[in-house]
PDB file of C-alpha atoms in Angstrom:
ATOM      1  CA  MET A   1      20.749 -27.944  16.692  1.00 67.00           C
ATOM      2  CA  SER A   2      18.790 -25.219  14.845  1.00 82.00           C
ATOM      3  CA  ILE A   3      17.917 -25.325  11.031  1.00 93.00           C
ATOM      4  CA  GLU A   4      18.331 -21.947   9.115  1.00 96.00           C
ATOM      5  CA  ILE A   5      15.970 -21.745   5.989  1.00 98.00           C
ATOM      6  CA  ARG A   6      16.291 -18.855   3.672  1.00 98.00           C
ATOM      7  CA  TYR A   7      13.655 -18.111   1.022  1.00 98.00           C
ATOM      8  CA  LEU A   8      15.524 -17.538  -2.471  1.00 98.00           C
ATOM      9  CA  TYR A   9      12.446 -16.937  -4.615  1.00 98.00           C
ATOM     10  CA  HIS A  10       9.586 -19.061  -5.973  1.00 98.00           C
ATOM     11  CA  SER A  11      10.591 -22.761  -4.912  1.00 98.00           C
ATOM     12  CA  GLY A  12      14.066 -21.865  -4.335  1.00 98.00           C
ATOM     13  CA  PHE A  13      15.455 -22.306  -0.637  1.00 98.00           C
ATOM     14  CA  SER A  14      18.685 -22.754   1.236  1.00 98.00           C
ATOM     15  CA  LEU A  15      18.786 -24.817   4.349  1.00 98.00           C
ATOM     16  CA  GLU A  16      21.641 -24.868   6.622  1.00 97.00           C
ATOM     17  CA  THR A  17      22.105 -27.772   9.067  1.00 95.00           C
ATOM     18  CA  ALA A  18      25.052 -28.669  11.529  1.00 93.00           C
ATOM     19  CA  ARG A  19      27.158 -29.655   8.634  1.00 96.00           C
ATOM     20  CA  HIS A  20      25.686 -28.760   5.361  1.00 98.00           C
ATOM     21  CA  PHE A  21      24.477 -25.740   3.136  1.00 98.00           C
ATOM     22  CA  LEU A  22      21.620 -27.356   0.929  1.00 98.00           C
ATOM     23  CA  ILE A  23      20.248 -25.361  -1.816  1.00 99.00           C
ATOM     24  CA  PHE A  24      17.056 -26.238  -3.736  1.00 99.00           C
ATOM     25  CA  ASP A  25      15.681 -25.293  -7.054  1.00 98.00           C
ATOM     26  CA  TYR A  26      17.612 -22.010  -7.296  1.00 98.00           C
ATOM     27  CA  TYR A  27      17.330 -20.257 -10.650  1.00 98.00           C
ATOM     28  CA  LEU A  28      16.819 -16.425 -10.209  1.00 97.00           C
ATOM     29  CA  ASP A  29      20.392 -15.085 -10.145  1.00 94.00           C
ATOM     30  CA  THR A  30      19.464 -11.421 -10.208  1.00 92.00           C
ATOM     31  CA  PRO A  31      19.885  -8.655  -8.984  1.00 93.00           C
ATOM     32  CA  LYS A  32      23.587  -9.195  -9.209  1.00 89.00           C
ATOM     33  CA  GLY A  33      25.579  -8.372  -6.212  1.00 86.00           C
ATOM     34  CA  CYS A  34      22.796  -8.517  -3.631  1.00 92.00           C
ATOM     35  CA  GLY A  35      23.961 -11.761  -1.789  1.00 96.00           C
ATOM     36  CA  LEU A  36      22.128 -14.028   0.545  1.00 97.00           C
ATOM     37  CA  ALA A  37      20.364 -11.150   2.494  1.00 97.00           C
ATOM     38  CA  LYS A  38      18.382 -10.513  -0.749  1.00 97.00           C
ATOM     39  CA  GLY A  39      17.805 -14.018  -1.688  1.00 98.00           C
ATOM     40  CA  VAL A  40      20.879 -14.189  -4.338  1.00 98.00           C
ATOM     41  CA  ILE A  41      23.569 -16.776  -4.092  1.00 98.00           C
ATOM     42  CA  ASP A  42      26.977 -15.212  -4.109  1.00 97.00           C
ATOM     43  CA  PRO A  43      29.565 -18.166  -4.064  1.00 97.00           C
ATOM     44  CA  GLU A  44      31.847 -15.964  -2.138  1.00 97.00           C
ATOM     45  CA  GLU A  45      29.559 -16.017   0.877  1.00 97.00           C
ATOM     46  CA  ILE A  46      29.275 -19.877   0.771  1.00 98.00           C
ATOM     47  CA  ARG A  47      32.788 -20.685  -0.173  1.00 97.00           C
ATOM     48  CA  GLU A  48      33.828 -22.347   3.067  1.00 97.00           C
ATOM     49  CA  LYS A  49      30.546 -24.387   3.546  1.00 98.00           C
ATOM     50  CA  ASN A  50      29.737 -27.983   2.537  1.00 98.00           C
ATOM     51  CA  VAL A  51      27.386 -27.223  -0.274  1.00 98.00           C
ATOM     52  CA  VAL A  52      24.920 -29.549  -2.014  1.00 98.00           C
ATOM     53  CA  VAL A  53      22.786 -28.180  -4.733  1.00 98.00           C
ATOM     54  CA  PHE A  54      19.509 -29.925  -5.879  1.00 98.00           C
ATOM     55  CA  SER A  55      17.809 -29.340  -9.040  1.00 98.00           C
ATOM     56  CA  SER A  56      14.389 -31.159  -9.344  1.00 98.00           C
ATOM     57  CA  HIS A  57      14.011 -30.511 -12.937  1.00 98.00           C
ATOM     58  CA  SER A  58      14.859 -28.458 -16.038  1.00 98.00           C
ATOM     59  CA  HIS A  59      11.912 -26.008 -16.118  1.00 98.00           C
ATOM     60  CA  PRO A  60      13.423 -22.554 -16.030  1.00 97.00           C
ATOM     61  CA  ASP A  61      11.713 -21.591 -12.911  1.00 98.00           C
ATOM     62  CA  HIS A  62      13.529 -24.423 -10.980  1.00 98.00           C
ATOM     63  CA  TYR A  63      16.840 -24.608 -12.712  1.00 98.00           C
ATOM     64  CA  SER A  64      19.780 -22.537 -14.072  1.00 97.00           C
ATOM     65  CA  PRO A  65      22.871 -24.018 -15.402  1.00 96.00           C
ATOM     66  CA  ARG A  66      24.628 -21.065 -13.838  1.00 95.00           C
ATOM     67  CA  VAL A  67      24.677 -22.918 -10.599  1.00 97.00           C
ATOM     68  CA  PHE A  68      27.777 -24.937 -12.025  1.00 96.00           C
ATOM     69  CA  SER A  69      29.908 -21.783 -12.082  1.00 96.00           C
ATOM     70  CA  TRP A  70      29.859 -21.844  -8.404  1.00 97.00           C
ATOM     71  CA  ARG A  71      32.397 -24.712  -8.640  1.00 96.00           C
ATOM     72  CA  LYS A  72      35.142 -22.104  -9.355  1.00 96.00           C
ATOM     73  CA  THR A  73      34.661 -20.597  -5.926  1.00 98.00           C
ATOM     74  CA  VAL A  74      33.186 -23.072  -3.446  1.00 98.00           C
ATOM     75  CA  LYS A  75      35.749 -25.727  -2.020  1.00 95.00           C
ATOM     76  CA  GLN A  76      33.221 -28.317  -1.389  1.00 98.00           C
ATOM     77  CA  ILE A  77      30.278 -28.299  -3.592  1.00 98.00           C
ATOM     78  CA  ARG A  78      28.059 -31.223  -5.183  1.00 98.00           C
ATOM     79  CA  TYR A  79      25.101 -31.321  -7.324  1.00 98.00           C
ATOM     80  CA  VAL A  80      22.104 -33.712  -7.373  1.00 98.00           C
ATOM     81  CA  VAL A  81      19.874 -33.182 -10.268  1.00 98.00           C
ATOM     82  CA  ALA A  82      16.826 -34.855 -11.942  1.00 98.00           C
ATOM     83  CA  ASP A  83      18.032 -37.416 -14.627  1.00 97.00           C
ATOM     84  CA  GLU A  84      16.158 -35.426 -17.382  1.00 97.00           C
ATOM     85  CA  ILE A  85      18.479 -32.515 -16.835  1.00 97.00           C
ATOM     86  CA  ARG A  86      21.610 -32.371 -18.941  1.00 94.00           C
ATOM     87  CA  PRO A  87      24.200 -30.548 -16.771  1.00 90.00           C
ATOM     88  CA  PRO A  88      27.107 -29.018 -18.304  1.00 83.00           C
ATOM     89  CA  GLU A  89      29.332 -30.707 -15.738  1.00 80.00           C
ATOM     90  CA  ASP A  90      29.423 -33.718 -13.852  1.00 87.00           C
ATOM     91  CA  ALA A  91      26.636 -34.204 -11.311  1.00 96.00           C
ATOM     92  CA  VAL A  92      24.814 -36.887  -9.544  1.00 97.00           C
ATOM     93  CA  LYS A  93      21.686 -37.771 -11.505  1.00 97.00           C
ATOM     94  CA  ILE A  94      18.791 -39.338  -9.899  1.00 98.00           C
ATOM     95  CA  ALA A  95      15.569 -40.855 -11.371  1.00 98.00           C
ATOM     96  CA  PRO A  96      12.093 -41.471  -9.959  1.00 98.00           C
ATOM     97  CA  GLY A  97      12.176 -44.333  -7.367  1.00 98.00           C
ATOM     98  CA  GLN A  98      15.924 -44.361  -6.831  1.00 98.00           C
ATOM     99  CA  THR A  99      18.030 -43.701  -3.764  1.00 98.00           C
ATOM    100  CA  VAL A 100      21.660 -42.513  -3.986  1.00 98.00           C
ATOM    101  CA  ASP A 101      23.956 -42.478  -1.000  1.00 98.00           C
ATOM    102  CA  LEU A 102      26.606 -39.700  -1.090  1.00 97.00           C
ATOM    103  CA  GLY A 103      28.323 -40.837   2.239  1.00 97.00           C
ATOM    104  CA  ASP A 104      27.143 -38.068   4.601  1.00 97.00           C
ATOM    105  CA  LEU A 105      23.686 -37.760   3.189  1.00 98.00           C
ATOM    106  CA  THR A 106      21.064 -39.978   1.144  1.00 98.00           C
ATOM    107  CA  VAL A 107      18.700 -38.756  -1.430  1.00 98.00           C
ATOM    108  CA  HIS A 108      15.403 -40.798  -2.511  1.00 98.00           C
ATOM    109  CA  ALA A 109      13.568 -39.411  -5.606  1.00 98.00           C
ATOM    110  CA  LEU A 110       9.728 -39.438  -6.265  1.00 98.00           C
ATOM    111  CA  GLU A 111       8.262 -39.168  -9.558  1.00 98.00           C
ATOM    112  CA  SER A 112       6.758 -35.661 -10.261  1.00 98.00           C
ATOM    113  CA  THR A 113       3.343 -35.084 -11.557  1.00 98.00           C
ATOM    114  CA  ASP A 114       4.823 -32.676 -13.842  1.00 97.00           C
ATOM    115  CA  LEU A 115       8.527 -33.075 -14.876  1.00 98.00           C
ATOM    116  CA  GLY A 116      11.462 -34.415 -12.883  1.00 98.00           C
ATOM    117  CA  VAL A 117      11.404 -35.586  -9.182  1.00 98.00           C
ATOM    118  CA  ALA A 118      10.792 -34.657  -5.757  1.00 99.00           C
ATOM    119  CA  PHE A 119      13.627 -35.000  -3.203  1.00 99.00           C
ATOM    120  CA  LEU A 120      13.599 -36.905   0.107  1.00 99.00           C
ATOM    121  CA  VAL A 121      17.047 -36.015   1.806  1.00 98.00           C
ATOM    122  CA  ARG A 122      18.355 -37.527   4.936  1.00 98.00           C
ATOM    123  CA  VAL A 123      21.229 -35.501   6.263  1.00 98.00           C
ATOM    124  CA  ASP A 124      22.740 -34.742   9.833  1.00 96.00           C
ATOM    125  CA  GLY A 125      19.729 -36.633  11.530  1.00 95.00           C
ATOM    126  CA  LEU A 126      17.102 -34.822   9.605  1.00 97.00           C
ATOM    127  CA  ASN A 127      14.612 -35.776   7.022  1.00 98.00           C
ATOM    128  CA  LEU A 128      13.821 -33.102   4.551  1.00 98.00           C
ATOM    129  CA  TYR A 129      11.357 -33.300   1.631  1.00 98.00           C
ATOM    130  CA  HIS A 130      11.343 -30.800  -1.203  1.00 99.00           C
ATOM    131  CA  ALA A 131       8.439 -31.438  -3.597  1.00 98.00           C
ATOM    132  CA  GLY A 132       9.859 -29.669  -6.785  1.00 98.00           C
ATOM    133  CA  ASP A 133       6.719 -29.745  -9.182  1.00 98.00           C
ATOM    134  CA  LEU A 134       5.242 -32.831  -7.422  1.00 98.00           C
ATOM    135  CA  ASN A 135       1.753 -31.642  -6.644  1.00 98.00           C
ATOM    136  CA  TRP A 136      -1.918 -32.132  -7.036  1.00 98.00           C
ATOM    137  CA  TRP A 137      -2.374 -29.747  -9.905  1.00 98.00           C
ATOM    138  CA  HIS A 138      -6.114 -29.211 -10.064  1.00 97.00           C
ATOM    139  CA  TRP A 139      -6.890 -26.580 -12.623  1.00 96.00           C
ATOM    140  CA  ASP A 140     -10.262 -25.014 -13.381  1.00 93.00           C
ATOM    141  CA  GLY A 141     -11.309 -25.403 -17.144  1.00 92.00           C
ATOM    142  CA  GLU A 142      -9.198 -28.666 -17.410  1.00 93.00           C
ATOM    143  CA  PRO A 143     -11.252 -31.790 -18.166  1.00 96.00           C
ATOM    144  CA  GLU A 144     -12.411 -33.416 -15.021  1.00 95.00           C
ATOM    145  CA  GLU A 145     -10.732 -36.777 -15.797  1.00 96.00           C
ATOM    146  CA  ASP A 146      -7.572 -35.014 -16.378  1.00 97.00           C
ATOM    147  CA  ASN A 147      -7.771 -33.471 -12.880  1.00 97.00           C
ATOM    148  CA  GLU A 148      -8.893 -36.822 -11.428  1.00 97.00           C
ATOM    149  CA  GLU A 149      -5.808 -38.470 -13.037  1.00 97.00           C
ATOM    150  CA  MET A 150      -3.459 -35.859 -11.575  1.00 97.00           C
ATOM    151  CA  GLY A 151      -4.857 -36.319  -8.125  1.00 98.00           C
ATOM    152  CA  ARG A 152      -4.518 -40.152  -8.327  1.00 98.00           C
ATOM    153  CA  ARG A 153      -0.892 -39.741  -9.602  1.00 98.00           C
ATOM    154  CA  TYR A 154      -0.197 -37.338  -6.584  1.00 98.00           C
ATOM    155  CA  ARG A 155      -1.741 -39.462  -4.019  1.00 98.00           C
ATOM    156  CA  GLU A 156       0.178 -42.461  -5.302  1.00 98.00           C
ATOM    157  CA  GLN A 157       3.574 -40.923  -4.790  1.00 98.00           C
ATOM    158  CA  ILE A 158       2.754 -39.382  -1.376  1.00 98.00           C
ATOM    159  CA  ASP A 159       1.570 -42.781  -0.159  1.00 98.00           C
ATOM    160  CA  THR A 160       5.020 -44.141  -0.652  1.00 98.00           C
ATOM    161  CA  LEU A 161       6.228 -41.651   2.193  1.00 98.00           C
ATOM    162  CA  ARG A 162       3.596 -43.220   4.792  1.00 98.00           C
ATOM    163  CA  GLY A 163       5.673 -43.775   7.945  1.00 97.00           C
ATOM    164  CA  GLU A 164       8.324 -41.296   7.139  1.00 98.00           C
ATOM    165  CA  LYS A 165       9.099 -38.837   9.878  1.00 98.00           C
ATOM    166  CA  ILE A 166       9.750 -35.596   7.972  1.00 98.00           C
ATOM    167  CA  ASP A 167      11.272 -32.613   9.835  1.00 97.00           C
ATOM    168  CA  VAL A 168      10.731 -29.877   7.037  1.00 98.00           C
ATOM    169  CA  ALA A 169       8.542 -30.231   3.939  1.00 98.00           C
ATOM    170  CA  PHE A 170       8.633 -27.791   1.136  1.00 98.00           C
ATOM    171  CA  LEU A 171       5.226 -28.159  -0.621  1.00 98.00           C
ATOM    172  CA  PRO A 172       3.796 -26.178  -3.567  1.00 98.00           C
ATOM    173  CA  VAL A 173       0.986 -23.901  -2.713  1.00 98.00           C
ATOM    174  CA  ASP A 174       0.304 -21.984  -5.956  1.00 98.00           C
ATOM    175  CA  PRO A 175      -1.808 -19.006  -5.980  1.00 97.00           C
ATOM    176  CA  ARG A 176      -2.995 -19.716  -9.444  1.00 96.00           C
ATOM    177  CA  GLN A 177      -5.051 -22.715  -8.252  1.00 96.00           C
ATOM    178  CA  LYS A 178      -6.881 -20.406  -6.129  1.00 94.00           C
ATOM    179  CA  GLU A 179      -9.497 -22.669  -4.054  1.00 94.00           C
ATOM    180  CA  ASN A 180      -7.368 -25.835  -5.052  1.00 96.00           C
ATOM    181  CA  ALA A 181      -4.219 -24.438  -3.905  1.00 97.00           C
ATOM    182  CA  LEU A 182      -4.232 -26.435  -0.688  1.00 97.00           C
ATOM    183  CA  LEU A 183      -5.094 -30.007  -2.213  1.00 98.00           C
ATOM    184  CA  GLY A 184      -1.504 -31.260  -2.249  1.00 98.00           C
ATOM    185  CA  LEU A 185      -0.507 -29.836   1.182  1.00 98.00           C
ATOM    186  CA  THR A 186      -3.572 -31.036   3.012  1.00 98.00           C
ATOM    187  CA  TYR A 187      -3.284 -34.515   1.570  1.00 98.00           C
ATOM    188  CA  PHE A 188       0.377 -34.540   2.624  1.00 98.00           C
ATOM    189  CA  MET A 189      -0.101 -33.642   5.986  1.00 98.00           C
ATOM    190  CA  LYS A 190      -3.039 -36.184   6.533  1.00 98.00           C
ATOM    191  CA  THR A 191      -1.018 -38.848   4.977  1.00 98.00           C
ATOM    192  CA  VAL A 192       2.560 -38.081   5.954  1.00 98.00           C
ATOM    193  CA  GLY A 193       2.724 -35.059   8.264  1.00 98.00           C
ATOM    194  CA  ALA A 194       5.943 -32.771   9.013  1.00 98.00           C
ATOM    195  CA  ARG A 195       7.246 -30.962  11.938  1.00 97.00           C
ATOM    196  CA  ALA A 196       7.458 -27.744   9.737  1.00 98.00           C
ATOM    197  CA  VAL A 197       5.950 -27.003   6.337  1.00 98.00           C
ATOM    198  CA  VAL A 198       7.170 -24.365   3.976  1.00 98.00           C
ATOM    199  CA  PRO A 199       4.837 -23.372   1.157  1.00 98.00           C
ATOM    200  CA  MET A 200       6.420 -22.547  -2.099  1.00 98.00           C
ATOM    201  CA  HIS A 201       5.801 -21.916  -5.972  1.00 98.00           C
ATOM    202  CA  SER A 202       4.263 -18.669  -5.472  1.00 97.00           C
ATOM    203  CA  PHE A 203       6.234 -16.805  -8.287  1.00 96.00           C
ATOM    204  CA  GLY A 204       6.792 -14.108  -5.662  1.00 95.00           C
ATOM    205  CA  GLU A 205       3.150 -13.658  -4.773  1.00 95.00           C
ATOM    206  CA  THR A 206       3.732 -14.430  -1.037  1.00 95.00           C
ATOM    207  CA  GLU A 207       1.000 -12.182   0.083  1.00 95.00           C
ATOM    208  CA  PHE A 208      -1.349 -14.894  -0.912  1.00 95.00           C
ATOM    209  CA  TYR A 209       0.087 -16.956   2.043  1.00 94.00           C
ATOM    210  CA  ASP A 210      -1.121 -14.502   4.535  1.00 90.00           C
ATOM    211  CA  SER A 211      -4.821 -15.176   3.371  1.00 91.00           C
ATOM    212  CA  LEU A 212      -4.118 -18.828   4.240  1.00 92.00           C
ATOM    213  CA  LYS A 213      -3.673 -18.076   7.960  1.00 93.00           C
ATOM    214  CA  THR A 214      -7.323 -17.961   8.343  1.00 94.00           C
ATOM    215  CA  ASP A 215      -8.381 -20.771   5.890  1.00 95.00           C
ATOM    216  CA  PRO A 216     -10.307 -23.552   7.967  1.00 95.00           C
ATOM    217  CA  ALA A 217      -8.518 -26.209   5.606  1.00 94.00           C
ATOM    218  CA  LEU A 218      -5.213 -25.422   7.164  1.00 96.00           C
ATOM    219  CA  LYS A 219      -6.459 -25.142  10.976  1.00 95.00           C
ATOM    220  CA  PRO A 220      -5.076 -28.420  11.967  1.00 97.00           C
ATOM    221  CA  TRP A 221      -1.514 -27.672  10.858  1.00 97.00           C
ATOM    222  CA  LEU A 222      -1.355 -23.898  11.294  1.00 96.00           C
ATOM    223  CA  ASN A 223       1.345 -24.134  13.869  1.00 96.00           C
ATOM    224  CA  SER A 224       3.338 -25.891  11.739  1.00 97.00           C
ATOM    225  CA  ILE A 225       3.407 -23.775   8.677  1.00 97.00           C
ATOM    226  CA  LEU A 226       6.310 -21.340   8.121  1.00 97.00           C
ATOM    227  CA  PHE A 227       5.058 -18.263   6.556  1.00 96.00           C
ATOM    228  CA  TYR A 228       7.440 -15.748   4.864  1.00 97.00           C
ATOM    229  CA  ARG A 229       6.899 -12.541   2.741  1.00 95.00           C
ATOM    230  CA  SER A 230      10.459 -11.072   1.429  1.00 97.00           C
ATOM    231  CA  ARG A 231      12.957 -12.647  -0.562  1.00 97.00           C
ATOM    232  CA  GLY A 232      16.024 -13.386   1.612  1.00 98.00           C
ATOM    233  CA  GLU A 233      14.049 -13.867   4.557  1.00 98.00           C
ATOM    234  CA  ILE A 234      15.181 -16.388   7.220  1.00 97.00           C
ATOM    235  CA  LEU A 235      13.114 -18.904   8.936  1.00 97.00           C
ATOM    236  CA  THR A 236      14.564 -20.739  11.860  1.00 95.00           C
ATOM    237  CA  ILE A 237      13.694 -24.082  13.590  1.00 92.00           C
ATOM    238  CA  ASP A 238      15.061 -25.004  16.966  1.00 83.00           C
TER     239      ASP A 238
END
């Protein structure tokens, strides 16, 4: 079985498994009419798929209420959202620490270090992790005690995943953090690990990821990291 991942911008991705089409943290719905090839969800293209849409929190770079309009077109579509989101229609809400069973997949939520949740999804024999904004946010200029507390909270959440066998992990690697951008990813890989890692939260500055290919901090896991440049680009895992 192959997994097809498509970059939809920022922290937004689709992931197609044997029986499901999953969409994570999609918000940028323009330019209109471009379709999946350009990283835009056109519901007509996915109308026959078994779709599950995930929204980790309500920040506008991770969530758009327009995703609920897809119900008019897509025959099979469900929504799983952080419990702090107030969706305009019925959706499965999930709180930090909660696990929900949807029959053909289960979802466990971790508490974000920012807002909302991270998702651990078990589907079609795969374990998938999408961090949302759960990250080791270390910012230059912030009080050291605040950065230390952020690191403690992040490690506490990731430690709950010890022993999990993760197939694909979507992890924030934010260019704005500069030399601290890899803190979250490296701790995750040392503590949990994943067969494949997709960096995200770049605000479209994907050229930053090219510079990471020679970063010594990533050397132990470089072969596991899936790099991409263009919105709509497809990454395939066999």
